Tab-separated table of C-alpha atoms and ligand atoms in Angstrom:
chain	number	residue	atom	x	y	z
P	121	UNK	CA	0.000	0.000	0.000
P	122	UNK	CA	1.609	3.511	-0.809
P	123	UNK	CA	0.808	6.119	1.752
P	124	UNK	CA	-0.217	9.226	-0.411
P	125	UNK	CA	1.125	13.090	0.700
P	126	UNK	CA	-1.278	15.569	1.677
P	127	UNK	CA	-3.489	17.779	-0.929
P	128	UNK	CA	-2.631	20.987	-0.645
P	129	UNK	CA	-6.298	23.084	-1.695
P	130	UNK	CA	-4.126	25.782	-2.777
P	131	UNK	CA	-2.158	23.773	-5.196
P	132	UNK	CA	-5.548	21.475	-6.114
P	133	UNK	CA	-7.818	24.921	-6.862
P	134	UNK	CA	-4.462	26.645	-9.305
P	135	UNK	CA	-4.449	22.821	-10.642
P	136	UNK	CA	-7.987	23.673	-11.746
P	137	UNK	CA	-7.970	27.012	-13.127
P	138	UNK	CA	-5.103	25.603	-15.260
P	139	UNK	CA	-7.265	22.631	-16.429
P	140	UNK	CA	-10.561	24.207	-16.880
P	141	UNK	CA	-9.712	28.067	-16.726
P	142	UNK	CA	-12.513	29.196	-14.009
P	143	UNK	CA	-12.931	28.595	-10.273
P	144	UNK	CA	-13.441	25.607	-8.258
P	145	UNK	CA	-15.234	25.142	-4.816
P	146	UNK	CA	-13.110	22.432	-3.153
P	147	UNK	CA	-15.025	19.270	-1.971
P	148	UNK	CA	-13.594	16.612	0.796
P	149	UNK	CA	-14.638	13.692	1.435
P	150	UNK	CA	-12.711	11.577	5.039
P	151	UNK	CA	-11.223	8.080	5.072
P	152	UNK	CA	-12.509	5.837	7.983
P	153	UNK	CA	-11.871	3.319	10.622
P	154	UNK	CA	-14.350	0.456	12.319
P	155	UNK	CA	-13.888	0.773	16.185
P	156	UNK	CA	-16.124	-2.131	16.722
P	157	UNK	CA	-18.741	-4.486	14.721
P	158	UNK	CA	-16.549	-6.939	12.516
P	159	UNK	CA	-18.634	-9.270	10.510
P	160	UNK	CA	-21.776	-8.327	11.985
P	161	UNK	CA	-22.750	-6.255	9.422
P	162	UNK	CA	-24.024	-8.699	6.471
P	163	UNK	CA	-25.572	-10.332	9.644
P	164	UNK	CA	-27.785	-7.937	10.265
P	165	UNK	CA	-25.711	-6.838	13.457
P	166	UNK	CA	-24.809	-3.462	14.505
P	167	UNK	CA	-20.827	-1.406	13.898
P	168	UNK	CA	-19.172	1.447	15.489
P	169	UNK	CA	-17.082	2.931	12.560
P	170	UNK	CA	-15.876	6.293	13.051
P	171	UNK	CA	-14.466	8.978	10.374
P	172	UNK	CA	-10.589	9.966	10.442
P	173	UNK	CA	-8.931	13.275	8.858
P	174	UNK	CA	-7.361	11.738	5.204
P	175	UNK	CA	-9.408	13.200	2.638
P	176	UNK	CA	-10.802	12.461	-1.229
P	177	UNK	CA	-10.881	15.793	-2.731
P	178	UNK	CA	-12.631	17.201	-5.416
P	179	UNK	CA	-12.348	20.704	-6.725
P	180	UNK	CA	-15.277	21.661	-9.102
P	181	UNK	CA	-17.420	23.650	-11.292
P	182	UNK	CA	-20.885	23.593	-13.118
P	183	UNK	CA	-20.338	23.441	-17.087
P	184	UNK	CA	-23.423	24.092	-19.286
P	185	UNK	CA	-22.835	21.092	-21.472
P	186	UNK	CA	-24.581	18.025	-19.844
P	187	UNK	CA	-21.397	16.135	-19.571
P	188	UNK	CA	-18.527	15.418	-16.728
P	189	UNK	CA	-15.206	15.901	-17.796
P	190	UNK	CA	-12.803	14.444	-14.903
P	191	UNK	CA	-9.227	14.778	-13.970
P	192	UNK	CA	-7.082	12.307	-11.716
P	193	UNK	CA	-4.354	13.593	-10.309
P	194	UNK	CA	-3.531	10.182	-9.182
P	195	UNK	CA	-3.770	8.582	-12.203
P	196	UNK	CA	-3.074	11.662	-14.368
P	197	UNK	CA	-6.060	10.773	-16.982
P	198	UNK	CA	-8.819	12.638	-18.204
P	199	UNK	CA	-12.264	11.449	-18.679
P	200	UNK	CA	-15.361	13.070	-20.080
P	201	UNK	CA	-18.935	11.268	-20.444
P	202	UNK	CA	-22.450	12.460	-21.142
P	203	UNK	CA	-24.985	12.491	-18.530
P	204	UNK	CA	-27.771	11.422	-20.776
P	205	UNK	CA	-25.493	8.111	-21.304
P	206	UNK	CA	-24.185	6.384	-18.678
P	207	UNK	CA	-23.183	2.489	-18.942
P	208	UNK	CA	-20.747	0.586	-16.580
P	209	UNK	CA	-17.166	-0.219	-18.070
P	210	UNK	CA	-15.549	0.754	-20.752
P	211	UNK	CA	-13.209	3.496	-18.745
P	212	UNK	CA	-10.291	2.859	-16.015
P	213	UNK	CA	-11.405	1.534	-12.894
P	214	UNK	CA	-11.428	4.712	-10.917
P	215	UNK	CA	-13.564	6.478	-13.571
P	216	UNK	CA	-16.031	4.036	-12.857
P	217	UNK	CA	-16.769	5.273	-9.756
P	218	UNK	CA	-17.803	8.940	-10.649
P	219	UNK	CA	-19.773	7.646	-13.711
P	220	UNK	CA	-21.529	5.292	-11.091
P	221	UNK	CA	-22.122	7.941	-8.797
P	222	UNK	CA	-23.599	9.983	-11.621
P	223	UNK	CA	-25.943	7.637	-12.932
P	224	UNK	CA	-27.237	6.207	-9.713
P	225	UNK	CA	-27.722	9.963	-8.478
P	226	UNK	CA	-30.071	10.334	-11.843
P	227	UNK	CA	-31.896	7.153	-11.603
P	228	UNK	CA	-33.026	8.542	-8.099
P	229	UNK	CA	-34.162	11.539	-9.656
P	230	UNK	CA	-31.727	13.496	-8.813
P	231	UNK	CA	-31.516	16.559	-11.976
P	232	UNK	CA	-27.944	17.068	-12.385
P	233	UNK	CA	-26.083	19.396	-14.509
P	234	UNK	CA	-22.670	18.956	-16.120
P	235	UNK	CA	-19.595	19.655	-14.493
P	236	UNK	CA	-16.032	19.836	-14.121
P	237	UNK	CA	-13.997	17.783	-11.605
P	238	UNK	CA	-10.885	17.425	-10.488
P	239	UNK	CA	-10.056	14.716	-8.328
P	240	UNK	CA	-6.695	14.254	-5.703
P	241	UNK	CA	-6.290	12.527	-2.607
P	242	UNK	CA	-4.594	11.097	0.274
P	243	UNK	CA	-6.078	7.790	1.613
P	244	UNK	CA	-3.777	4.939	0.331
P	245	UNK	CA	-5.805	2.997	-1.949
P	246	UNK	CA	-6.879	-0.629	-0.818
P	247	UNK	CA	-5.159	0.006	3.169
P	248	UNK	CA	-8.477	-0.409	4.999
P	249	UNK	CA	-9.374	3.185	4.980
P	250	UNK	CA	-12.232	2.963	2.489
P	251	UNK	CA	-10.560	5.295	-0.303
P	252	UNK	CA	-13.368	3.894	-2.406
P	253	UNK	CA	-16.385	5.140	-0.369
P	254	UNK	CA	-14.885	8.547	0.382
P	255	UNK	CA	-14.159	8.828	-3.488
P	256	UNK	CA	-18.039	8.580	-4.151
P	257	UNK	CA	-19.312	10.224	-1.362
P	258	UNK	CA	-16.924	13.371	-2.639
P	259	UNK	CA	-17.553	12.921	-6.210
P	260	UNK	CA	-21.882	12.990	-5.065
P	261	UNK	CA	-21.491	15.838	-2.841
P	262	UNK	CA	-19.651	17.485	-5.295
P	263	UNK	CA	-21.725	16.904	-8.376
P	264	UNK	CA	-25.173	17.981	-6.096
P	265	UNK	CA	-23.353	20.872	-4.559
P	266	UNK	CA	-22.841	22.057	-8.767
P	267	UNK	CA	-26.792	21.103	-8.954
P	268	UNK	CA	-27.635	23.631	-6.270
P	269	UNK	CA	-28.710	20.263	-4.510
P	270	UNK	CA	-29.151	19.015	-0.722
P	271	UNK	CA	-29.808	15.680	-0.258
P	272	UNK	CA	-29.586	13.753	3.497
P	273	UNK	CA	-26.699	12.211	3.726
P	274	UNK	CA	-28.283	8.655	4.383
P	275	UNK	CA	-29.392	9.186	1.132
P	276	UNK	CA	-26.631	9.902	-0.622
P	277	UNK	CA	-24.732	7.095	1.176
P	278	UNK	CA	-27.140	4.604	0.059
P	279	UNK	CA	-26.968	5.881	-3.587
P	280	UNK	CA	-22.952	5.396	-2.866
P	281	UNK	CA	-23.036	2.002	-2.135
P	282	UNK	CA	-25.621	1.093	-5.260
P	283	UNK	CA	-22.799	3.361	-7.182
P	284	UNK	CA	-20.282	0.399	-5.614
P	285	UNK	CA	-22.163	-2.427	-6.489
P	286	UNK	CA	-23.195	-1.588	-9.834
P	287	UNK	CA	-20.261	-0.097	-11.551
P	288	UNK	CA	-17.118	-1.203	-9.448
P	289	UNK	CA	-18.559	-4.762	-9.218
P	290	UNK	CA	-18.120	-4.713	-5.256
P	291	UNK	CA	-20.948	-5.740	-3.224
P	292	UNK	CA	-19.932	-3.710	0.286
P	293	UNK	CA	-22.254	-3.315	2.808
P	294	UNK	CA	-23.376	-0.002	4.058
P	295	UNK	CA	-21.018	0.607	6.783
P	296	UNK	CA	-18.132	2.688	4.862
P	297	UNK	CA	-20.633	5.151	2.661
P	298	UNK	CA	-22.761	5.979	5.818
P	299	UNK	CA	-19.683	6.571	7.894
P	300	UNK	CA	-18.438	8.814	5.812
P	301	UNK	CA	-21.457	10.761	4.498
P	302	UNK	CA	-23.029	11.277	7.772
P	303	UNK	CA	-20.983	10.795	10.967
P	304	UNK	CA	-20.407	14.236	12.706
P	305	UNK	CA	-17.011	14.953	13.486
P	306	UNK	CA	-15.575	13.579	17.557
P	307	UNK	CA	-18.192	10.880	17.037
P	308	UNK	CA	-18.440	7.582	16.086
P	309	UNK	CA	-21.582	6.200	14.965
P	310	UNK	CA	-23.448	2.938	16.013
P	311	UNK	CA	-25.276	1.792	12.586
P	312	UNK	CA	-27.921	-0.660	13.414
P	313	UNK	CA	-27.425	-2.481	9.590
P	314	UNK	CA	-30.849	-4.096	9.925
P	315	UNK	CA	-32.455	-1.020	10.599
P	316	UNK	CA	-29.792	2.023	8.869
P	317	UNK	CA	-30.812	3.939	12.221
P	318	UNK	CA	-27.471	6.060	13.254
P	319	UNK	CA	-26.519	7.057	17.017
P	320	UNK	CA	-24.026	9.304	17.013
P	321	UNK	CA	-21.510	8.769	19.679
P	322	UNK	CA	-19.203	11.190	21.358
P	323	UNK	CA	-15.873	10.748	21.550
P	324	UNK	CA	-13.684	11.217	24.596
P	325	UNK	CA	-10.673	13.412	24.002
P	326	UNK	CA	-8.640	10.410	25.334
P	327	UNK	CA	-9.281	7.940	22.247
P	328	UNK	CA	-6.387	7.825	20.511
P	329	UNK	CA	-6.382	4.897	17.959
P	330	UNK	CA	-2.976	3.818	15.921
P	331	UNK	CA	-3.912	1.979	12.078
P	332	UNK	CA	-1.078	-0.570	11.157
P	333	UNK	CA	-0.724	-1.929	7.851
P	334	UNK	CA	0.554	-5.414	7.608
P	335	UNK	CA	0.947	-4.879	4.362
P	336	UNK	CA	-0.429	-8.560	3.300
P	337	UNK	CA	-3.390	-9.712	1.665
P	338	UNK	CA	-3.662	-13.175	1.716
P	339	UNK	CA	-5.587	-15.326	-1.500
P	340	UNK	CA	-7.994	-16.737	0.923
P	341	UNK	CA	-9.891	-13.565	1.114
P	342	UNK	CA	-12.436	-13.762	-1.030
P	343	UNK	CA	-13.615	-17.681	-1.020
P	344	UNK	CA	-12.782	-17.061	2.821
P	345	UNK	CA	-15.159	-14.589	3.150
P	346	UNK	CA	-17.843	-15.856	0.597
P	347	UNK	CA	-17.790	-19.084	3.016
P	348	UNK	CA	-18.111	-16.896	6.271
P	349	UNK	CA	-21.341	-15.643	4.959
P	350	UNK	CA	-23.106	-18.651	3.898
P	351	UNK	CA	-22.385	-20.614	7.367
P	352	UNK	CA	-23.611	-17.548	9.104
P	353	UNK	CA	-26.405	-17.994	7.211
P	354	UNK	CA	-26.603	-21.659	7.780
P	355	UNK	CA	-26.578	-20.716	11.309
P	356	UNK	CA	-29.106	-18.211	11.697
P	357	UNK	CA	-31.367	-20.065	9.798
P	358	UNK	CA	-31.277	-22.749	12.085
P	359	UNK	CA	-32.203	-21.036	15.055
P	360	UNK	CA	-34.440	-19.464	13.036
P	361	UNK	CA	-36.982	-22.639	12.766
P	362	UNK	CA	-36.331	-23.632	16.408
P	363	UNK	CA	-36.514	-20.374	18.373
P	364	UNK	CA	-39.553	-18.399	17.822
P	365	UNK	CA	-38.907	-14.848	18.324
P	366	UNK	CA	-35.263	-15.318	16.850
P	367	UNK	CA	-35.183	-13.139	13.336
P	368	UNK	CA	-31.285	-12.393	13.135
P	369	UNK	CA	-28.429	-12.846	15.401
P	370	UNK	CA	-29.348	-10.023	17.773
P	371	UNK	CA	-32.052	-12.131	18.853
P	372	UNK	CA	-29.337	-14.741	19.896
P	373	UNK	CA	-28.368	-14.909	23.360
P	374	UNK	CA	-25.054	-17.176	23.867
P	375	UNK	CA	-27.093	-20.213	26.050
P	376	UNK	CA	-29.529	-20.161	23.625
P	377	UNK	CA	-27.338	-20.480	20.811
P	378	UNK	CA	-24.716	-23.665	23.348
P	379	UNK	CA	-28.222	-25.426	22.641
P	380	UNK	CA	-27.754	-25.851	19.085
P	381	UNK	CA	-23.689	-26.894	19.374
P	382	UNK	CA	-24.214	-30.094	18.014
P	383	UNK	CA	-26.652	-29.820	15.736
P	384	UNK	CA	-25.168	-27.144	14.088
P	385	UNK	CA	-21.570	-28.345	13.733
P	386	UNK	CA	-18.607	-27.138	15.240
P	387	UNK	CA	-17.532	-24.719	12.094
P	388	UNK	CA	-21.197	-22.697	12.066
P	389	UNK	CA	-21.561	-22.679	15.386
P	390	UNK	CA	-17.680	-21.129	16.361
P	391	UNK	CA	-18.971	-18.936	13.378
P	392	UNK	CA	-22.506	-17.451	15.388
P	393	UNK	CA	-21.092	-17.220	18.807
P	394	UNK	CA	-18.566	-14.986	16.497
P	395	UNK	CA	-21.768	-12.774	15.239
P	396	UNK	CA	-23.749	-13.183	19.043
P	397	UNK	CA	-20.293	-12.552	20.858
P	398	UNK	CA	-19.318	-9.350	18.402
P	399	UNK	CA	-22.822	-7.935	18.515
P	400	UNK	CA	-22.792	-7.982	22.368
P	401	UNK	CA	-19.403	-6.130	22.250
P	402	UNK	CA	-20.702	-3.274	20.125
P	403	UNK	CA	-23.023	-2.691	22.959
P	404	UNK	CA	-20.230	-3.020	25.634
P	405	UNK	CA	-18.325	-0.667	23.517
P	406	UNK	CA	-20.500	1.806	23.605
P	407	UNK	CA	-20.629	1.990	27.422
P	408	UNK	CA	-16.925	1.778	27.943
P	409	UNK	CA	-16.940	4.911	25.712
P	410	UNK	CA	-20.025	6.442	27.310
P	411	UNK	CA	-18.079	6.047	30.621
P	412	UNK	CA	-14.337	7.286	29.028
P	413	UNK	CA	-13.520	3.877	30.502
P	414	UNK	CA	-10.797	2.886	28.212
P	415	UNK	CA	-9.089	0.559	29.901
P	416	UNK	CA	-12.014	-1.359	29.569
P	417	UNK	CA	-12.324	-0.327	25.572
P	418	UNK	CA	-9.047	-2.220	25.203
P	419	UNK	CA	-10.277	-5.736	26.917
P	420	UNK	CA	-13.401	-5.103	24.551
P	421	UNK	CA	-10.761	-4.759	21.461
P	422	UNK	CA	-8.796	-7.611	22.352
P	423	UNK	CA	-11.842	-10.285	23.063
P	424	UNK	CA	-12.795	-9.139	19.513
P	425	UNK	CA	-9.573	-9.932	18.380
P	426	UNK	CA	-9.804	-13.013	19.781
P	427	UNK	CA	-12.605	-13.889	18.436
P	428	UNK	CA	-12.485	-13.421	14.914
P	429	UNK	CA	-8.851	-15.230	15.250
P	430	UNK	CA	-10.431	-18.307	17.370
P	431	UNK	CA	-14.092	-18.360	16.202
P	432	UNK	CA	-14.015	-16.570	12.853
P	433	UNK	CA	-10.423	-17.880	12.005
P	434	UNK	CA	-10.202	-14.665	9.316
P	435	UNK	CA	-7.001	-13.898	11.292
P	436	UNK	CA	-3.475	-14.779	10.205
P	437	UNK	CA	0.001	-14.850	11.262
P	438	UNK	CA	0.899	-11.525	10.569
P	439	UNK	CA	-2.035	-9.748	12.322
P	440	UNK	CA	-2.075	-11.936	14.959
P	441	UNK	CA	1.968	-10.640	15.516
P	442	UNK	CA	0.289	-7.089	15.472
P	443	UNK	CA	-1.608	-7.523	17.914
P	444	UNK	CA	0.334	-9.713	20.209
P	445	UNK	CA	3.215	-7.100	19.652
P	446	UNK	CA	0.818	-4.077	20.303
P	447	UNK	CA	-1.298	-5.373	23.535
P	448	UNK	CA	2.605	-6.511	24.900
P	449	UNK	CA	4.014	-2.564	25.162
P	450	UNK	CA	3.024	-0.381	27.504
P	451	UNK	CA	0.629	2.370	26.807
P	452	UNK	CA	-1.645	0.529	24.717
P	453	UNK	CA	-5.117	-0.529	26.346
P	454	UNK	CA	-5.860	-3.448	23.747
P	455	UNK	CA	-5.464	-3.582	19.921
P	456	UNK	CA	-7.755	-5.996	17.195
P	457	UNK	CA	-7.689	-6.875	13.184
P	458	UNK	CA	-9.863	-4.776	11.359
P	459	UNK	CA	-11.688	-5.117	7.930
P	460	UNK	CA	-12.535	-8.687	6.327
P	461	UNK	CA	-9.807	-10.382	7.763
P	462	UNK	CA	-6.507	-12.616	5.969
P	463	UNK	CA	-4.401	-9.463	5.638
P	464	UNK	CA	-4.984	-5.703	6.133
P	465	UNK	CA	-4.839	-3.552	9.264
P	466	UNK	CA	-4.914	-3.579	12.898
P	467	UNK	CA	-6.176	-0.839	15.335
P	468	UNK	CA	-4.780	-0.326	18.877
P	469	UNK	CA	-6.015	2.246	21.392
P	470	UNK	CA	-2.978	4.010	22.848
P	471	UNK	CA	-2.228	6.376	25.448
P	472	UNK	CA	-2.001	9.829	23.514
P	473	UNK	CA	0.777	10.426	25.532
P	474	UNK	CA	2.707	7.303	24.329
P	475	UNK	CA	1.386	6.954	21.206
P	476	UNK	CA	5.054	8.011	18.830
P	477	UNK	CA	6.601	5.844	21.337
P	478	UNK	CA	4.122	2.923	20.694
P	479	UNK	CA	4.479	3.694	17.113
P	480	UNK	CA	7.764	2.994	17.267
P	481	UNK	CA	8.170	-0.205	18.953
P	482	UNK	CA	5.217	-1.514	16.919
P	483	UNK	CA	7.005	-0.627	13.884
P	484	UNK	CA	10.236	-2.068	14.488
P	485	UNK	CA	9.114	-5.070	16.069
P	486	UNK	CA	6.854	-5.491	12.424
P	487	UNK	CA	9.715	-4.553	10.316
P	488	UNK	CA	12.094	-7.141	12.174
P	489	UNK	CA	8.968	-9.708	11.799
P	490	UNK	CA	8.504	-9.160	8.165
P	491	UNK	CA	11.534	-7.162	6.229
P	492	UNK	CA	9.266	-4.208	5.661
P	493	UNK	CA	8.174	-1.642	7.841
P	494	UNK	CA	4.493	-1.092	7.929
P	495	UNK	CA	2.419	2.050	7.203
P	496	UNK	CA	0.471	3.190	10.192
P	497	UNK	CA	-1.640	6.452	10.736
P	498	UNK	CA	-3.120	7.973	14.098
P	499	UNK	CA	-6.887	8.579	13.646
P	500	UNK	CA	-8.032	11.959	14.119
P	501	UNK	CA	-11.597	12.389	13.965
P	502	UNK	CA	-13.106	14.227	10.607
P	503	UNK	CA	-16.047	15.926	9.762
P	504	UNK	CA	-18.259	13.923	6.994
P	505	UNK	CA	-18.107	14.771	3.275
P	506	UNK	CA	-18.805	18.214	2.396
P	507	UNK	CA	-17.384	21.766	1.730
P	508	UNK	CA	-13.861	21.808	2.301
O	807	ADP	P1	-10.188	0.771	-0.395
O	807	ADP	O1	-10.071	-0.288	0.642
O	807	ADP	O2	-9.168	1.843	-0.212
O	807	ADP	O3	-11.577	1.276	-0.528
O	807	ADP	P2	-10.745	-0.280	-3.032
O	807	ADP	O4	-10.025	-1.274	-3.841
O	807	ADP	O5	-12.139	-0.564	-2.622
O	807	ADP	O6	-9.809	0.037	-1.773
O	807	ADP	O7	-10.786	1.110	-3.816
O	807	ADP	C1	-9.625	1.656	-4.382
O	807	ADP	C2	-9.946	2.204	-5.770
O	807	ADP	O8	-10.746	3.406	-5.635
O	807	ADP	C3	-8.721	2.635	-6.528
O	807	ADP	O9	-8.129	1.568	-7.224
O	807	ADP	C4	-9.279	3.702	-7.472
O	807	ADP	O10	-9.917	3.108	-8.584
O	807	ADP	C5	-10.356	4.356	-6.618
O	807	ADP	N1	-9.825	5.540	-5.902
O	807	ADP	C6	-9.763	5.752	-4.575
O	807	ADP	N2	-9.242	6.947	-4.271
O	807	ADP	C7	-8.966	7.540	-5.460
O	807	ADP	C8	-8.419	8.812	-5.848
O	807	ADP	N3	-8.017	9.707	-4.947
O	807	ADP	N4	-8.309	9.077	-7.176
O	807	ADP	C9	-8.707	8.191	-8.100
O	807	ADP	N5	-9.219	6.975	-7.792
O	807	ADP	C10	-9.347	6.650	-6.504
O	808	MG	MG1	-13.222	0.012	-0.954
C-alpha cells in the first residue's frame, strides 16, 4: 500500500484554473476506521465505525454542457462522459466510480447538470481506509453541490453504495458510505445495519487509535469470506426454525445459541457465537466509551480480536503478531484486526501520551517480523463529506 502526501487546496484549486480556466469550490470527502462491529454487518448486526482526517478531494465547477469531464491527479487521466449516457465499463477503474455515482444519483431523480472535476487525494488505496467510499461520497457531494442540490446524507450514502455495487462490481455493505457521508465529526456512529438507524456517539478526548498496515493480503480472502457468509447464514437459519422470536443474530443470546452446538456443527456454530459474541461487544463498547472507561475499551478490542482469530479464524500470522506485539508494550489498552480479515490492518487504542513511542516499537518489532516496515496512521476524527 503507498501512503499518499497531503493535498494541498491551494495547489488542487491553481491545478484547476489551469485545467478548466474558471474557479473551483473544493469538496472533501474523510477516510474511515471500524472501532467495533466486525462481521456483523451482512448479519444484520450493529458497527461502530468512526471517520478519520485523510481526505478524497474534489475541486469543481458547473459546465453548461450536460457532460462530466474528470481529472485524476492520481492517475493523471482525463475522462469526459455524457450524462444522458451512462453504462458501466468501458473506462479505467477509478472512472467508474464517478460515472456510477452519476448515474445512480439520476436514476433517483436526482436533476444534475454537467460539471467539471478534479479529483486528488490522500487515503492509500486498498489500506483499509475505504478510499473507495470517500471517493463517491466526494464525487456525489460534489456533483449535487454544482446542482444547487441538498440531499440527506443517508441518502446519498445509500446511492454510494448502489454506485459500488453496480459499476465497481463490489458488493460492500453499508457501513463505509454511511460513515463517511453522515458521521459528525468527535463521534463515532453505532449503525444498526438491519435497521440504517445512526446514534451518534461522542468521543472522549482520550481515544487515541494507531492503524497498522501489515501490508499482506492473503488469496484466501475472497472464497474465505464468501464461506463466512453462507455458514452464518446456515446458522441463523437454524435457530431461526427452532426459536420463535429469533429473526437475526441479535435475537441470539449465547445459552440459547450452546443449545444448538451439536446440531449445528462445530464450524457454524464457532462462526454465530462470532456474530452473538461481536454484537454484544458493540453494545459493551458503547458503554466503555459512554463512561471514558478505556481501559475497559481495550479488553473489549482484544476479546474481539480473539474472536475473529479463534471463532471466525479470518485472522493470520501476521495480524495476529500485530496484535500480540501491540497489547505486549506499555501504553496501549488493547489492539484488534480490522476489515474482512486474511491481511490488512490492525487498530490499537494508545495512550495519547505514548502513542510516537508505541508507534515505534510496533514498527520495528513489524519490520524485524517481516523485512518491511508497515504504514500506520493515528486517527483523528473528521467531519463527513462536504465543503472543504
Ligand atoms: P479501499 O479499501 O481503499 O476502498 P478499493 O479497492 O475498494 O480500496 O478502492 C480503491 C480504488 O478506488 C482505486 O483503485 C481507485 O480506482 C479508486 N480511488 C480511490 N481513491 C482515489 C483517488 N483519490 N483518485 C482516483 N481513484 C481513486
Ligand atoms: Mg473500498
Amino acid at each position: 500500500m503507498r501512503a499518499q502526501k497531503k493535498v494541498d487546496s491551494e495547489k488542487l484549486a491553481s491545478r484547476f484554473r489551469s485545467l478548466f480556466g474558471k474557479e473551483p469550490v473544493l469538496y472533501r470527502a474523510p477516510g474511515r476506521v471500524n472501532n467495533i462491529g466486525e462481521h456483523t454487518d451482512y448479519n444484520d448486526g450493529f458497527v461502530m465505525p468512526m471517520n478519520t482526517a485523510v481526505y478524497t478531494w474534489v475541486a469543481a465547477s458547473p459546465r453548461n454542457e450536460p457532460s462530466v469531464r474528470v481529472h485524476s491527479v492520481l492517475f493523471d487521466e482525463t475522462f469526459e462522459f455524457s450524462l444522458d449516457a451512462i453504462e458501466p465499463g468501458g473506462a479505467s477503474a477509478w472512472v467508474e466510480y464517478a460515472k456510477g455515482v452519476a448515474f445512480i444519483l439520476q436514476d433517483q431523480g436526482f436533476e444534475l447538470t454537467g460539471a467539471d472535476l478534479l479529483i486528488d487525494g490522500e487515503i492509500p488505496l486498498g489500506g483499509g481506509l475505504s478510499s473507495s467510499a470517500s471517493l463517491e461520497a466526494v464525487i456525489a457531494t460534489a456533483l449535487l453541490g454544482c446542482s444547487g442540490l441538498e440531499v440527506d446524507p443517508m441518502k446519498v450514502a445509500l446511492m454510494c453504495q448502489r454506485a459500488e455495487h453496480e459499476f465497481a462490481g463490489v458488493p460492500c455493505g453499508i457501513m463505509d458510505q454511511a460513515v463517511i457521508c453522515a458521521c459528525p465529526e468527535d463521534h463515532a456512529i453505532r449503525l444498526d445495519c438491519r435497521s440504517l438507524e445512526i446514534k451518534p456517539i461522542p468521543l472522549p478526548k482520550e481515544l487515541c487509535l494507531l492503524v497498522v498496515d501489515s501490508g499482506v493480503k492473503h488469496q484466501l480472502s475472497d472464497g474465505g469470506y464468501r464461506q463466512r457468509r453462507s455458514e452464518c447464514d446456515f446458522a441463523i437459519d437454524l435457530l431461526r426454525k427452532r426459536e420463535p422470536g429469533v429473526a437475526s443474530y441479535r435475537d441470539v443470546t449465547g445459552p440459547m445459541l450452546a443449545k444448538y452446538e451439536t446440531e449445528l456443527g462445530e464450524l457454524p456454530f464457532r462462526r454465530a457465537r462470532h456474530a452473538v459474541s461481536e454484537t454484544l461487544r458493540v453494545r459493551e463498547a458503547e458503554s466503555a466509551i459512554a463512561g471514558g472507561n478505556l481501559e475497559a475499551l481495550g479488553k473489549i478490542l482484544n476479546a474481539s480480536h480473539a474472536s475473529l482469530r479463534d471463532d471466525f479464524m479470518v485472522s493470520c500470522d501476521e495480524l495476529d503478531f500485530l496484535q500480540q506485539t501491540a497489547v505486549q508494550t506499555s501504553g496501549v489498552y488493547g489492539s484488534r484486526m480490522v476489515g474482512g480479515g486474511f491481511g490488512g490492518c490492525t487498530i490499537s487504542l494508545v495512550d495519547p501520551a505514548k502513542l510516537e513511542e508505541v508507534r515505534g516499537l510496533i514498527v520495528a518489532a513489524y519490520a524485524e517480523y517481516s523485512g518491511q516496515e508497515p504504514w500506520s496512521h493515528r486517527v483523528k476524527s473528521a467531519a463527513p463529506a462536504g465543503l472543504a
